[in-house]
Short mmCIF file of C-alpha atoms in Angstrom, two decimals:
data_model
loop_
_atom_site.label_atom_id
_atom_site.label_comp_id
_atom_site.label_asym_id
_atom_site.label_seq_id
_atom_site.Cartn_x
_atom_site.Cartn_y
_atom_site.Cartn_z
CA ASN A 1 152.91 95.78 379.76
CA LYS A 2 153.45 99.40 378.74
CA LEU A 3 153.37 100.74 382.29
CA ALA A 4 156.24 98.62 383.67
CA PRO A 5 159.13 100.66 382.15
CA ILE A 6 157.44 103.92 383.14
CA MET A 7 157.05 102.71 386.72
CA ASP A 8 160.69 101.58 386.84
CA GLY A 9 161.79 105.03 385.67
CA LEU A 10 159.62 106.70 388.29
CA GLU A 11 161.01 104.48 391.03
CA ASN A 12 164.57 105.38 390.01
CA LEU A 13 163.76 109.09 390.00
CA SER A 14 162.02 108.95 393.34
CA ALA A 15 164.91 106.98 394.86
CA GLN A 16 167.42 109.49 393.50
CA TYR A 17 165.62 112.54 394.89
CA SER A 18 164.07 111.11 398.06
CA GLN A 19 167.30 111.39 400.02
CA ARG A 20 168.08 114.36 402.19
CA PRO A 21 168.84 117.49 400.12
CA GLU A 22 172.29 117.78 401.73
CA GLU A 23 173.26 114.53 400.00
CA TRP A 24 172.40 115.55 396.43
CA VAL A 25 172.69 119.36 396.46
CA PRO A 26 176.27 120.29 395.50
CA GLU A 27 178.27 122.22 398.08
CA ALA A 28 179.97 125.47 397.30
CA GLY A 29 183.71 125.35 396.88
CA THR A 30 186.05 127.07 399.33
CA PHE A 31 186.65 130.24 397.32
CA GLU A 32 183.54 129.99 395.14
CA THR A 33 181.40 133.12 394.83
CA ALA A 34 177.62 133.06 395.04
CA LYS A 35 177.35 134.03 391.37
CA SER A 36 179.67 131.25 390.27
CA TYR A 37 177.88 128.72 392.53
CA ARG A 38 174.55 129.81 391.10
CA GLU A 39 175.68 129.58 387.48
CA LYS A 40 177.72 126.39 387.75
CA LYS A 41 175.81 124.30 390.28
CA ALA A 42 172.43 125.68 391.35
CA VAL A 43 171.01 126.61 387.93
CA PRO A 44 171.95 123.26 386.29
CA LEU A 45 170.46 121.44 389.27
CA ILE A 46 167.25 123.46 389.06
CA LYS A 47 167.06 122.81 385.30
CA LYS A 48 167.48 119.11 385.97
CA LEU A 49 164.75 119.20 388.63
CA VAL A 50 162.43 121.08 386.24
CA GLN A 51 163.06 118.41 383.60
CA VAL A 52 162.31 115.70 386.14
CA ILE A 53 159.08 117.45 387.15
CA PHE A 54 158.05 117.87 383.51
CA SER A 55 158.82 114.23 382.77
CA LEU A 56 156.83 113.16 385.84
CA HIS A 57 153.97 115.37 384.70
CA ARG A 58 154.08 113.90 381.19
CA LYS A 59 154.24 110.35 382.54
CA TYR A 60 151.33 111.11 384.84
CA TRP A 61 149.20 112.23 381.87
CA GLU A 62 150.28 109.21 379.81
CA MET A 63 149.32 106.86 382.63
CA LYS A 64 146.05 108.71 383.19
CA HIS A 65 145.24 108.46 379.47
CA ASP A 66 146.04 104.72 379.49
CA ARG A 67 143.94 104.20 382.60
CA ASP A 68 141.00 106.07 381.06
CA LYS A 69 141.35 104.02 377.89
CA TYR A 70 141.40 100.76 379.84
CA GLN A 71 138.44 101.87 381.96
CA SER A 72 136.47 102.65 378.82
CA PHE A 73 137.42 99.27 377.34
CA TYR A 74 136.45 97.53 380.61
CA ARG A 75 133.06 99.27 380.65
CA SER A 76 132.32 98.34 377.05
CA GLU A 77 133.34 94.72 377.71
CA LYS A 78 131.17 94.66 380.82
CA ASP A 79 128.21 95.97 378.79
CA ALA A 80 128.86 93.37 376.10
CA ILE A 81 128.91 90.60 378.71
CA ARG A 82 125.64 91.88 380.20
CA ASN A 83 124.02 91.92 376.74
CA LEU A 84 125.27 88.41 376.03
CA LYS A 85 123.89 87.19 379.36
CA GLU A 86 120.49 88.68 378.49
CA ARG A 87 120.55 87.04 375.06
CA LEU A 88 121.55 83.73 376.66
CA GLU A 89 118.63 83.96 379.10
CA GLN A 90 116.25 84.67 376.20
CA ALA A 91 117.67 81.76 374.20
CA GLU A 92 117.35 79.43 377.19
CA ALA A 93 113.72 80.50 377.71
CA GLU A 94 112.95 79.96 374.02
CA ASN A 95 114.76 76.62 374.12
CA GLU A 96 112.64 75.52 377.07
CA ARG A 97 109.47 76.58 375.22
CA LEU A 98 110.54 74.66 372.10
CA TYR A 99 111.29 71.54 374.17
CA ALA A 100 107.77 71.72 375.61
CA ILE A 101 106.32 71.93 372.07
CA LYS A 102 108.52 69.01 370.99
CA ARG A 103 107.31 66.89 373.91
CA ASP A 104 103.68 67.72 373.06
CA PHE A 105 104.29 66.84 369.40
CA GLU A 106 105.84 63.51 370.42
CA ARG A 107 102.75 62.77 372.54
CA VAL A 108 100.44 63.48 369.59
CA TRP A 109 102.72 61.42 367.31
CA ASN A 110 102.56 58.48 369.69
CA TYR A 111 98.78 58.77 370.06
CA PHE A 112 97.94 58.85 366.33
CA GLY A 113 100.83 56.73 365.07
CA ALA A 114 103.45 57.39 362.42
CA LYS A 115 101.25 56.57 359.39
CA LYS A 116 98.41 58.96 360.25
CA MET A 117 100.84 61.70 361.33
CA ASN A 118 102.78 61.47 358.04
CA GLN A 119 99.49 61.68 356.12
CA ALA A 120 98.38 64.72 358.14
CA ILE A 121 101.77 66.41 357.68
CA GLY A 122 101.69 65.74 353.92
CA LEU A 123 98.16 67.13 353.67
CA MET A 124 99.12 70.27 355.61
CA ARG A 125 102.18 70.81 353.40
CA GLU A 126 100.02 70.57 350.28
CA GLN A 127 97.54 73.08 351.72
CA GLU A 128 100.35 75.48 352.61
CA GLN A 129 101.88 75.13 349.15
CA THR A 130 98.50 75.76 347.49
CA ALA A 131 97.89 78.82 349.66
CA LYS A 132 101.36 80.14 348.81
CA GLN A 133 100.78 79.66 345.07
CA ASP A 134 97.38 81.37 345.28
CA GLN A 135 98.96 84.29 347.08
CA GLN A 136 101.68 84.60 344.42
CA GLU A 137 99.09 84.52 341.62
CA ASN A 138 97.04 87.21 343.36
CA ARG A 139 100.13 89.42 343.61
CA LYS A 140 100.94 88.80 339.96
CA ASN A 141 97.37 89.70 338.93
CA SER A 142 97.33 92.84 341.09
CA ILE A 143 100.63 94.00 339.57
CA GLU A 144 99.28 93.53 336.01
CA LEU A 145 96.25 95.75 336.74
#
């Protein structure tokens, strides 16, 4: 997971700077002037804090970007699942309709018998083939004109 190292770094930073300021702010030396304290201790500490704040800000935006990306991915996956569920429902409805037709066909088959049904099916196939050939010839003739 990409976020684990970032979170560990944030926990370390927050632990380091969550103590009382007296514990991590350097004390002035005995004969140290304000200018020397400022230049040697306060300014470096402030620079370090600014860097920490900038790094926290950058990590915040990285995490926000990752979260937005994952949210977008989650939404698209959710939409895909919804579409698949709708298609499944349609397929199940069509399957049920086809099973009803199959049962009706089996009833007719049983009533007329296999021999008569095969004859009727053969006759219907011949009629369909003849109609298809007639249609192709008509197209061919209309193209030639």
